[in-house]
Coordinates of C-alpha atoms in Angstrom, one line a residue:
Chain N
M13 CA 110.5 107.9 127.5
S14 CA 110.5 111.3 125.8
G15 CA 112.8 109.8 123.2
R16 CA 110.3 107.2 122.4
F17 CA 107.6 109.8 122.2
L18 CA 109.6 111.9 119.9
S19 CA 110.3 109.0 117.6
R20 CA 106.5 108.2 117.5
V21 CA 105.8 111.8 116.5
F22 CA 108.5 111.5 113.8
F23 CA 107.0 108.3 112.4
A24 CA 103.5 109.7 112.5
A25 CA 104.6 112.8 110.7
L26 CA 106.3 110.8 107.9
A27 CA 103.3 108.5 107.7
L28 CA 101.1 111.5 107.3
F29 CA 103.4 113.0 104.6
L30 CA 103.3 109.8 102.7
A31 CA 99.6 109.2 103.0
L32 CA 98.2 112.7 102.6
P33 CA 98.3 113.1 98.8
L34 CA 96.8 109.7 98.5
V35 CA 94.0 110.5 100.9
V36 CA 93.2 113.6 99.0
I37 CA 93.0 111.9 95.6
A38 CA 90.9 109.1 97.2
G39 CA 88.6 111.9 98.4
V40 CA 88.3 113.9 95.2
A41 CA 87.4 110.7 93.4
L42 CA 84.2 110.6 95.5
N43 CA 82.8 113.8 94.1
E44 CA 79.3 113.6 92.8
K45 CA 79.9 115.9 89.9
K46 CA 82.8 116.1 87.5
T47 CA 85.0 118.3 89.8
L48 CA 88.1 117.7 91.8
A49 CA 86.9 119.4 94.9
F50 CA 88.1 118.4 98.3
P51 CA 86.4 117.7 100.6
P52 CA 84.1 116.0 98.0
Q53 CA 80.8 117.6 97.2
G54 CA 78.2 114.9 97.5
L55 CA 79.3 111.3 97.6
S56 CA 79.4 108.9 94.7
A57 CA 81.3 105.8 93.8
D58 CA 80.7 106.4 90.1
W59 CA 84.3 107.5 89.4
Y60 CA 85.6 104.3 90.9
L61 CA 83.3 102.3 88.8
Q62 CA 84.3 104.3 85.7
I63 CA 87.7 102.5 85.8
F64 CA 85.8 99.4 84.6
T65 CA 82.7 100.8 83.0
D66 CA 84.2 103.5 80.8
D67 CA 85.5 102.0 77.6
A68 CA 88.6 104.2 77.3
W69 CA 89.7 103.7 80.9
R70 CA 89.0 100.0 80.8
A71 CA 91.0 99.6 77.6
A72 CA 93.9 101.5 79.2
L73 CA 93.7 99.3 82.2
V74 CA 93.7 96.1 80.0
H75 CA 96.7 97.4 78.0
S76 CA 98.6 98.2 81.2
V77 CA 97.9 94.8 82.8
L78 CA 98.8 92.9 79.6
I79 CA 102.0 94.9 79.1
A80 CA 103.0 94.5 82.8
A81 CA 102.3 90.8 82.9
S82 CA 104.2 90.0 79.6
S83 CA 107.1 92.3 80.3
A84 CA 107.5 91.0 83.8
L85 CA 107.7 87.5 82.3
I86 CA 110.4 88.7 79.9
S87 CA 112.3 90.3 82.8
V88 CA 112.2 87.0 84.7
A89 CA 113.1 84.9 81.6
I90 CA 116.2 87.1 81.2
A91 CA 117.2 87.3 84.8
A92 CA 116.7 83.7 85.9
P93 CA 119.2 81.9 83.6
L94 CA 121.6 84.8 84.1
A95 CA 121.5 84.5 87.9
W96 CA 121.7 80.7 87.6
F97 CA 124.8 81.0 85.3
L98 CA 126.5 83.5 87.7
W99 CA 125.9 81.1 90.6
R100 CA 126.9 77.9 88.8
R101 CA 129.9 79.0 86.8
V102 CA 133.2 80.8 87.3
A103 CA 133.2 83.3 84.4
P104 CA 134.5 86.8 85.3
W105 CA 133.3 88.2 81.9
A106 CA 129.7 87.2 82.8
R107 CA 129.8 90.1 85.3
I108 CA 129.5 92.4 82.3
V109 CA 126.1 90.9 81.4
Q110 CA 125.2 91.3 85.1
V111 CA 126.1 95.0 85.1
L112 CA 124.1 95.5 81.9
G113 CA 121.1 93.9 83.6
L114 CA 121.4 96.2 86.6
S115 CA 122.2 99.4 84.8
P116 CA 118.7 100.3 83.4
F117 CA 117.4 100.7 86.9
I118 CA 120.3 102.8 88.2
L119 CA 120.6 105.2 85.3
P120 CA 118.0 107.9 84.9
P121 CA 114.9 106.3 83.2
V122 CA 114.9 108.9 80.5
I123 CA 118.0 107.3 79.0
T124 CA 116.4 103.9 78.6
A125 CA 113.4 105.6 77.2
L126 CA 115.3 107.7 74.6
G127 CA 117.4 104.6 73.7
A128 CA 114.2 102.7 73.1
L129 CA 112.7 105.5 71.0
S130 CA 115.9 105.7 68.9
F131 CA 116.0 101.9 68.5
W132 CA 112.4 101.3 67.5
A133 CA 112.4 104.4 65.2
T134 CA 115.6 103.3 63.5
I135 CA 114.4 99.8 62.7
G136 CA 111.0 101.1 61.6
L137 CA 108.9 99.5 64.3
Y138 CA 108.2 102.6 66.3
G139 CA 104.6 102.6 67.7
Q140 CA 104.0 98.9 67.4
P141 CA 102.1 97.9 70.6
W142 CA 104.4 95.0 71.5
T143 CA 107.6 97.1 71.4
V144 CA 106.9 98.5 74.9
V145 CA 106.7 94.9 76.2
I146 CA 110.3 94.2 75.2
S147 CA 111.5 97.6 76.3
H148 CA 109.8 97.2 79.7
G149 CA 111.1 93.7 79.9
I150 CA 114.7 95.1 79.6
F151 CA 114.1 98.1 81.7
F152 CA 112.9 96.0 84.7
V153 CA 115.4 93.1 84.4
S154 CA 117.2 94.6 87.4
L155 CA 114.5 93.7 89.9
P156 CA 114.2 89.9 89.3
L157 CA 117.9 89.8 88.8
V158 CA 118.5 91.2 92.3
T159 CA 115.9 89.0 94.0
I160 CA 116.9 85.8 92.1
T161 CA 120.6 86.4 92.7
L162 CA 119.7 86.8 96.4
G163 CA 117.7 83.5 96.2
F164 CA 120.7 81.6 94.8
A165 CA 122.9 83.1 97.5
T166 CA 120.7 81.5 100.2
I167 CA 121.1 78.0 98.7
D168 CA 123.4 75.9 100.8
R169 CA 125.9 74.5 98.3
E170 CA 126.3 71.3 100.4
I171 CA 122.8 70.3 99.6
I172 CA 123.7 70.4 95.9
E173 CA 126.9 68.6 96.7
A174 CA 124.9 65.8 98.3
G175 CA 122.7 65.6 95.2
T176 CA 125.7 65.4 92.9
T177 CA 127.3 62.6 95.1
M178 CA 124.1 60.6 94.7
G179 CA 124.3 60.9 91.0
A180 CA 122.0 63.7 90.0
D181 CA 122.9 65.7 86.9
D182 CA 122.4 69.4 86.5
R183 CA 118.9 69.0 85.1
T184 CA 117.8 66.9 88.0
L185 CA 119.3 69.2 90.5
L186 CA 117.6 72.2 88.9
K187 CA 114.3 70.5 88.9
T188 CA 114.3 68.9 92.4
I189 CA 116.4 71.3 94.5
V190 CA 117.3 74.6 92.9
F191 CA 113.9 75.5 91.4
P192 CA 111.8 74.9 94.5
L193 CA 114.3 76.9 96.6
I194 CA 114.4 79.9 94.3
R195 CA 110.7 79.9 93.4
P196 CA 109.7 82.5 96.0
Y197 CA 112.4 84.8 94.6
L198 CA 111.2 84.2 91.1
I199 CA 107.7 85.1 92.1
S200 CA 108.7 88.2 94.0
G201 CA 111.0 89.4 91.2
F202 CA 108.0 89.0 88.8
A203 CA 105.8 90.9 91.3
F204 CA 108.2 93.8 91.6
A205 CA 108.6 94.1 87.8
F206 CA 104.9 93.8 87.3
V207 CA 103.9 96.6 89.6
L208 CA 106.6 98.9 88.3
S209 CA 105.7 98.3 84.7
L210 CA 102.1 99.1 85.5
N211 CA 103.1 102.5 86.8
E212 CA 105.8 103.2 84.2
Y213 CA 105.3 106.3 82.1
I214 CA 108.3 107.5 80.2
V215 CA 109.5 104.4 78.4
A216 CA 105.9 103.5 77.5
Y217 CA 105.3 107.1 76.3
M218 CA 108.4 107.1 74.1
T219 CA 107.6 103.7 72.6
I220 CA 103.8 103.6 72.1
G221 CA 102.8 107.0 73.4
F222 CA 101.1 108.0 70.2
T223 CA 99.4 104.7 69.3
L224 CA 98.2 103.1 72.6
E225 CA 97.2 104.4 76.0
T226 CA 98.3 102.8 79.2
I227 CA 96.9 104.0 82.5
P228 CA 99.8 106.3 83.3
I229 CA 99.7 107.8 79.8
K230 CA 96.0 108.3 80.1
I231 CA 96.3 110.0 83.4
F232 CA 99.0 112.3 82.0
N233 CA 96.9 113.1 79.0
A234 CA 93.9 113.9 81.3
L235 CA 96.3 116.1 83.3
R236 CA 97.1 118.1 80.2
Y237 CA 93.8 118.1 78.4
G238 CA 91.0 117.9 81.0
Y239 CA 90.8 116.7 84.5
T240 CA 88.3 114.1 85.5
P241 CA 87.8 112.4 88.9
T242 CA 88.5 109.0 87.2
M243 CA 92.2 109.9 87.0
A244 CA 92.0 110.1 90.8
S245 CA 90.1 106.9 91.3
V246 CA 92.4 104.9 89.0
S247 CA 95.4 106.3 90.9
V248 CA 93.9 105.1 94.2
F249 CA 93.2 101.7 92.5
F250 CA 96.9 101.5 91.5
V251 CA 98.0 102.2 95.0
L252 CA 95.8 99.4 96.3
V253 CA 97.1 97.0 93.6
A254 CA 100.7 97.9 94.6
V255 CA 100.1 97.5 98.3
T256 CA 98.2 94.2 97.7
V257 CA 101.0 92.7 95.6
F258 CA 103.7 93.7 98.1
G259 CA 101.5 92.5 100.9
L260 CA 101.3 89.1 99.3
V261 CA 105.0 89.0 98.7
A262 CA 105.5 89.8 102.4
R263 CA 102.8 87.2 103.4
F264 CA 104.4 84.3 101.4
G265 CA 108.0 85.4 101.5
D266 CA 110.5 87.2 103.7
L267 CA 110.2 90.9 102.7
P268 CA 113.0 92.2 105.0
K269 CA 115.3 89.5 103.6
L270 CA 114.3 90.3 100.0
L271 CA 115.2 93.9 100.7
G272 CA 118.7 93.0 101.9
A273 CA 118.3 92.4 105.7
W274 CA 119.9 89.4 107.3
D275 CA 117.9 86.7 109.0
E276 CA 118.0 86.6 112.7
G277 CA 120.0 83.4 112.5
E278 CA 122.6 84.8 110.2
R279 CA 123.8 87.5 112.5
Chain D
M19 CA 129.0 72.1 95.0
R20 CA 132.0 74.0 93.5
R21 CA 131.5 76.6 90.8
T22 CA 133.2 75.5 87.7
P23 CA 134.2 77.4 84.6
P24 CA 132.0 76.6 81.5
E25 CA 133.7 74.0 79.3
K26 CA 131.4 72.6 76.7
P27 CA 129.5 75.0 74.3
A28 CA 126.3 73.8 76.0
D29 CA 127.5 75.3 79.3
Y30 CA 127.1 78.8 77.8
L31 CA 123.5 78.2 76.8
P32 CA 121.9 79.7 80.0
I33 CA 123.7 83.0 79.5
A34 CA 123.2 83.2 75.8
F35 CA 119.6 84.4 75.9
P36 CA 120.1 87.0 78.6
A37 CA 123.2 88.3 76.9
A38 CA 121.5 88.4 73.5
M39 CA 118.4 90.2 74.8
L40 CA 120.4 92.8 76.8
G41 CA 122.8 93.2 73.8
L42 CA 120.1 93.7 71.2
F43 CA 117.6 95.7 73.2
F44 CA 119.8 97.7 75.6
V45 CA 123.3 98.0 74.2
V46 CA 122.3 98.5 70.5
P47 CA 119.6 101.1 71.4
F48 CA 122.2 102.9 73.5
A49 CA 124.7 102.8 70.6
I50 CA 122.1 104.2 68.2
M51 CA 121.3 107.0 70.7
V52 CA 125.0 107.9 70.9
A53 CA 125.2 107.9 67.1
I54 CA 122.1 110.1 66.8
S55 CA 123.7 112.6 69.2
F56 CA 126.2 113.3 66.3
F57 CA 123.5 113.5 63.6
E58 CA 122.1 116.7 62.1
R59 CA 118.6 117.8 62.7
V60 CA 116.5 118.3 59.6
Q61 CA 113.5 120.7 59.5
G62 CA 110.3 118.8 60.0
G63 CA 111.3 116.8 63.0
F64 CA 113.7 114.3 61.5
Y65 CA 117.4 113.9 61.5
Q66 CA 120.0 112.6 59.0
P67 CA 123.3 110.9 59.4
A68 CA 126.2 113.3 59.8
F69 CA 129.0 113.9 62.1
T70 CA 128.6 117.1 63.9
L71 CA 129.5 118.3 67.4
A72 CA 126.9 121.0 67.2
N73 CA 124.5 119.2 69.6
Y74 CA 127.2 119.0 72.2
G75 CA 128.2 122.6 71.4
R76 CA 124.8 123.7 72.6
F77 CA 126.0 122.6 76.1
L78 CA 128.1 125.7 76.2
S79 CA 125.1 128.0 76.0
A80 CA 123.9 129.9 79.1
F81 CA 120.5 128.4 78.8
F82 CA 121.9 124.9 79.1
G83 CA 124.3 125.9 81.8
E84 CA 121.5 127.2 83.9
I85 CA 119.5 124.0 83.5
L86 CA 122.5 121.9 84.4
V87 CA 123.3 123.9 87.5
F88 CA 119.7 123.9 88.6
S89 CA 119.4 120.1 88.0
L90 CA 122.5 119.3 90.1
F91 CA 121.5 121.7 92.8
L92 CA 117.9 120.3 93.0
A93 CA 119.1 116.7 93.0
A94 CA 121.7 117.5 95.8
L95 CA 119.1 119.3 97.9
V96 CA 116.6 116.4 97.5
S97 CA 119.2 113.9 98.4
A98 CA 120.3 115.8 101.4
V99 CA 116.7 116.3 102.7
C100 CA 116.0 112.6 102.1
L101 CA 119.1 111.5 104.1
V102 CA 118.4 113.9 107.0
L103 CA 114.9 112.3 107.2
G104 CA 115.8 108.8 106.1
V105 CA 118.8 108.1 108.2
P106 CA 117.2 108.5 111.6
F107 CA 114.0 106.9 110.2
T108 CA 115.7 103.8 108.9
Y109 CA 117.7 103.5 112.1
L110 CA 114.6 103.6 114.3
L111 CA 112.7 101.4 111.8
T112 CA 115.2 98.5 112.2
K113 CA 114.8 98.7 116.0
L114 CA 111.0 98.0 115.7
S115 CA 109.3 94.7 115.7
R116 CA 109.4 92.6 112.5
R117 CA 105.6 93.1 112.0
V118 CA 105.9 96.8 112.1
Q119 CA 108.9 96.8 109.8
V120 CA 107.1 94.7 107.2
A121 CA 104.1 97.0 107.3
W122 CA 106.3 100.0 106.7
L123 CA 108.3 98.3 104.0
I124 CA 105.0 97.4 102.2
G125 CA 103.9 101.1 102.4
L126 CA 107.3 102.4 101.3
L127 CA 107.4 100.0 98.3
G128 CA 103.8 101.1 97.5
V129 CA 104.8 104.7 97.3
L130 CA 108.1 104.0 95.5
S131 CA 106.3 102.1 92.8
L132 CA 103.8 104.9 92.1
S133 CA 104.0 106.5 88.7
E134 CA 105.5 109.9 88.6
V135 CA 102.3 110.9 86.8
I136 CA 100.3 109.8 89.9
I137 CA 102.6 111.5 92.4
G138 CA 102.6 114.7 90.4
F139 CA 98.9 114.7 90.0
A140 CA 98.3 113.9 93.7
W141 CA 100.6 116.6 94.9
S142 CA 99.3 119.2 92.5
T143 CA 95.8 118.4 93.9
L144 CA 97.0 118.6 97.5
L145 CA 98.7 121.9 96.9
S146 CA 96.0 123.4 94.7
R147 CA 93.7 126.3 95.7
T148 CA 90.4 124.5 95.1
A149 CA 91.0 121.1 96.6
G150 CA 94.2 121.6 98.5
I151 CA 95.4 121.5 102.0
S152 CA 95.2 125.3 102.4
N153 CA 91.4 124.8 102.6
L154 CA 92.0 122.8 105.7
F155 CA 94.1 125.6 107.2
V156 CA 91.3 128.1 106.4
A157 CA 88.8 125.8 108.1
L158 CA 91.0 125.6 111.2
G159 CA 91.4 129.4 111.2
L160 CA 95.1 129.3 110.4
M161 CA 94.8 131.1 107.1
Q162 CA 92.5 133.9 105.7
Q163 CA 91.8 132.3 102.4
P164 CA 92.9 129.2 100.4
R165 CA 95.8 129.7 98.1
A166 CA 97.7 127.6 95.5
W167 CA 101.2 126.4 96.4
T168 CA 101.8 124.9 93.0
P169 CA 103.5 125.5 90.6
G170 CA 106.6 126.6 92.5
F171 CA 109.9 125.5 93.7
A172 CA 108.6 124.3 97.1
A173 CA 106.1 122.1 95.3
V174 CA 108.8 120.6 93.1
M175 CA 110.9 119.9 96.2
T176 CA 108.1 118.3 98.1
G177 CA 107.1 116.1 95.2
L178 CA 110.7 115.0 94.6
V179 CA 111.3 114.3 98.3
Y180 CA 108.1 112.3 98.4
Q181 CA 109.3 110.2 95.5
A182 CA 112.9 109.8 96.7
F183 CA 112.3 109.2 100.4
P184 CA 111.1 105.6 100.1
Y185 CA 114.0 104.9 97.8
T186 CA 116.5 106.4 100.3
V187 CA 115.1 104.2 103.1
L188 CA 115.3 101.1 101.0
V189 CA 118.9 101.8 100.0
L190 CA 119.8 102.4 103.7
Y191 CA 117.8 99.5 105.0
P192 CA 120.3 96.6 104.4
A193 CA 123.2 98.5 106.1
F194 CA 121.1 99.5 109.1
S195 CA 119.5 96.1 109.6
R196 CA 123.0 94.5 109.5
L197 CA 124.5 96.9 111.9
D198 CA 125.7 95.2 115.0
P199 CA 123.1 96.2 117.7
S200 CA 125.9 96.0 120.4
L201 CA 127.4 99.1 118.9
G202 CA 124.6 101.3 120.1
E203 CA 124.2 99.4 123.3
A204 CA 127.9 99.8 124.2
A205 CA 127.6 103.6 123.7
R206 CA 124.4 103.6 125.9
T207 CA 126.1 101.6 128.6
L208 CA 128.9 104.1 128.7
G209 CA 126.3 106.8 129.4
A210 CA 125.6 108.3 126.0
S211 CA 122.0 109.5 125.4
P212 CA 120.2 107.7 122.5
L213 CA 120.6 110.8 120.3
R214 CA 124.3 111.2 121.2
A215 CA 124.9 107.4 120.6
F216 CA 123.2 107.8 117.2
L217 CA 125.2 110.8 116.2
T218 CA 128.6 109.9 117.5
V219 CA 128.7 106.1 117.1
I220 CA 126.1 104.9 114.5
V221 CA 126.4 107.7 112.0
P222 CA 130.3 107.6 111.9
A223 CA 130.3 103.8 111.7
L224 CA 128.2 104.1 108.5
R225 CA 129.8 107.2 107.1
K226 CA 130.8 105.6 103.8
T227 CA 127.4 104.0 103.3
L228 CA 125.8 107.3 103.9
I229 CA 128.0 109.0 101.3
A230 CA 127.3 106.3 98.8
T231 CA 123.6 106.6 99.5
F232 CA 123.7 110.3 99.0
I233 CA 125.1 109.7 95.5
I234 CA 122.6 107.0 94.6
V235 CA 119.7 109.1 95.7
F236 CA 121.2 112.1 93.9
I237 CA 121.2 110.1 90.6
F238 CA 117.6 109.0 91.4
A239 CA 116.5 112.6 91.8
L240 CA 118.4 113.6 88.7
G241 CA 116.2 111.1 86.8
A242 CA 112.8 112.7 87.7
Y243 CA 111.3 113.6 84.4
L244 CA 107.8 114.7 85.2
L245 CA 107.5 116.2 88.6
P246 CA 109.4 119.4 87.8
Q247 CA 107.1 119.8 84.8
I248 CA 103.8 119.1 86.6
L249 CA 104.7 120.9 89.9
G250 CA 107.1 123.6 88.7
R251 CA 107.4 126.5 86.3
P252 CA 109.7 126.3 83.2
Q253 CA 112.6 127.7 85.2
H254 CA 112.3 124.6 87.5
W255 CA 112.8 122.1 84.6
T256 CA 115.6 119.7 85.0
L257 CA 117.9 118.0 82.4
S258 CA 115.6 114.9 82.3
V259 CA 112.5 117.0 81.6
L260 CA 114.5 118.9 78.9
V261 CA 115.5 115.6 77.2
T262 CA 111.9 114.5 77.0
D263 CA 110.8 117.9 75.9
Q264 CA 113.4 118.1 73.1
A265 CA 112.7 114.5 72.0
I266 CA 108.9 114.6 71.9
Y267 CA 107.7 118.2 71.7
Q268 CA 110.6 120.0 70.0
S269 CA 111.3 117.0 67.8
N270 CA 115.0 117.5 68.2
M271 CA 116.3 114.0 68.7
P272 CA 120.0 114.8 68.1
F273 CA 120.1 117.4 70.9
A274 CA 118.0 115.2 73.2
A275 CA 120.4 112.3 72.5
A276 CA 123.4 114.5 73.2
M277 CA 121.9 115.5 76.6
A278 CA 121.1 111.9 77.4
V279 CA 124.7 110.8 76.6
F280 CA 125.9 113.6 78.9
L281 CA 123.4 112.4 81.6
V282 CA 124.8 108.8 81.2
I283 CA 128.4 109.9 81.6
A284 CA 127.6 112.0 84.7
S285 CA 125.6 109.2 86.3
L286 CA 128.3 106.6 85.5
V287 CA 131.0 108.7 87.1
L288 CA 128.8 109.1 90.2
V289 CA 128.0 105.3 90.3
L290 CA 131.7 104.4 90.1
L291 CA 132.4 106.9 92.8
A292 CA 129.7 105.5 95.0
N293 CA 131.0 101.9 94.4
M294 CA 134.6 103.0 95.2
I295 CA 133.5 104.6 98.5
N296 CA 131.4 101.6 99.4
R297 CA 134.0 99.0 98.6
R298 CA 136.6 100.4 100.9
E299 CA 134.3 100.0 103.8
P300 CA 134.6 96.5 105.4
A301 CA 131.2 95.0 106.1
S302 CA 130.1 96.6 109.3

């Protein structure tokens, strides 16, 4: 009994630790005047509306969403055929490509960022807005690669065998069996890459930091050159976006399984 | 269906695009960065091709040595704290109902995906004098007057643990959720208290996973590039912060590149170590 009570206290304390900074910034964003006081002095939703009404913040939001959506597409476009090839073919050397796809996420991000900066500066394209789309696409390949590989691992090869026996070629199998089975993993891989790209700062800063503002870059600049409650409200907005996206992934997919837990039946 | 080796050239098509993209936009940039680490800096913020070891030579300075030792110490401390909190947490989490697990996982992913900018900003607000938590303590009569807890070492630690804790749990989660539940039950049946069963049966059973996780979280903490800058003083800067600072603000790309190469080598050695430790463990 006391053990259960203790573990409740432990969970509550960790929940508080994780939530507290977010509660405070949600609060300071409610201030009536341009101050980061907490508890807020006077209540106003203006700073939350500013995300959409203020031209500079709205532009940063649009940039962030466009970059995230297109770079997540690139990540999936790289990860999907790679995962398919690894599942379909015996080719030990293909493991090298797989390791390359996984490494940006394991290595410290500053390395990918500096690599991107060196690359785009060397070929003379540094600062072009689209360069960050490609660099983010590469940086986040790891996520769809992990989820899609997991998706392939769940396909019962006997189903494919049955399809082959009945005369289906690779293309038909892909369209009728493989694709529908891995679709949830494609979507969740996209979702993970999308949310992380939205929040990514260092690669974005080292590729387009001086030409274009994304939300994280704009928050950082506000941190250096002048606080405004909008940076708090937009942070809260981003937390909500992340929780919504992961909530949807959990609603339409199997989140524990996506994160590496076995199904009950597989035990 | 059996996996078959690729035979016709067309069989290689699916991997051609991923290989080309990763080669061009990951391997080539990396190679350029390595090359730049041997280049010479030119006044005015540029660099020119050369072959010099001077950038690596700067590693031998006391300044760099201090930063390196501090970075490693900080990452190890963060990783240790995260494991001490994360191991019992993950173990208890996998015992809960699926609904509760999913809710926690969504929350953890939400925090994990947060930008370092946002985490840094949120904690600097929470620990500040004007809007911070000390005001709450004053209101409760626990403190005389509000004070600022940032910048400082404790603030850097708190921010880094905040960022790395969800990561730790998600790295531990597969191992704990696959752990045979009868293991703990057997210990309980034999009369061990839950705490004792956890410490003497569960933790030893996952020893290698825990060591590997320590290394993975260590690398993660080593990668923090903003939190030490936002929440700490210059003496709390880490290698990652220094790389950014040299590249952007000091315009010394060759030195930044040399440090990044060093960071890659250190991380790779650690990853290989973690893999080696993990591989020798049969699936529990």
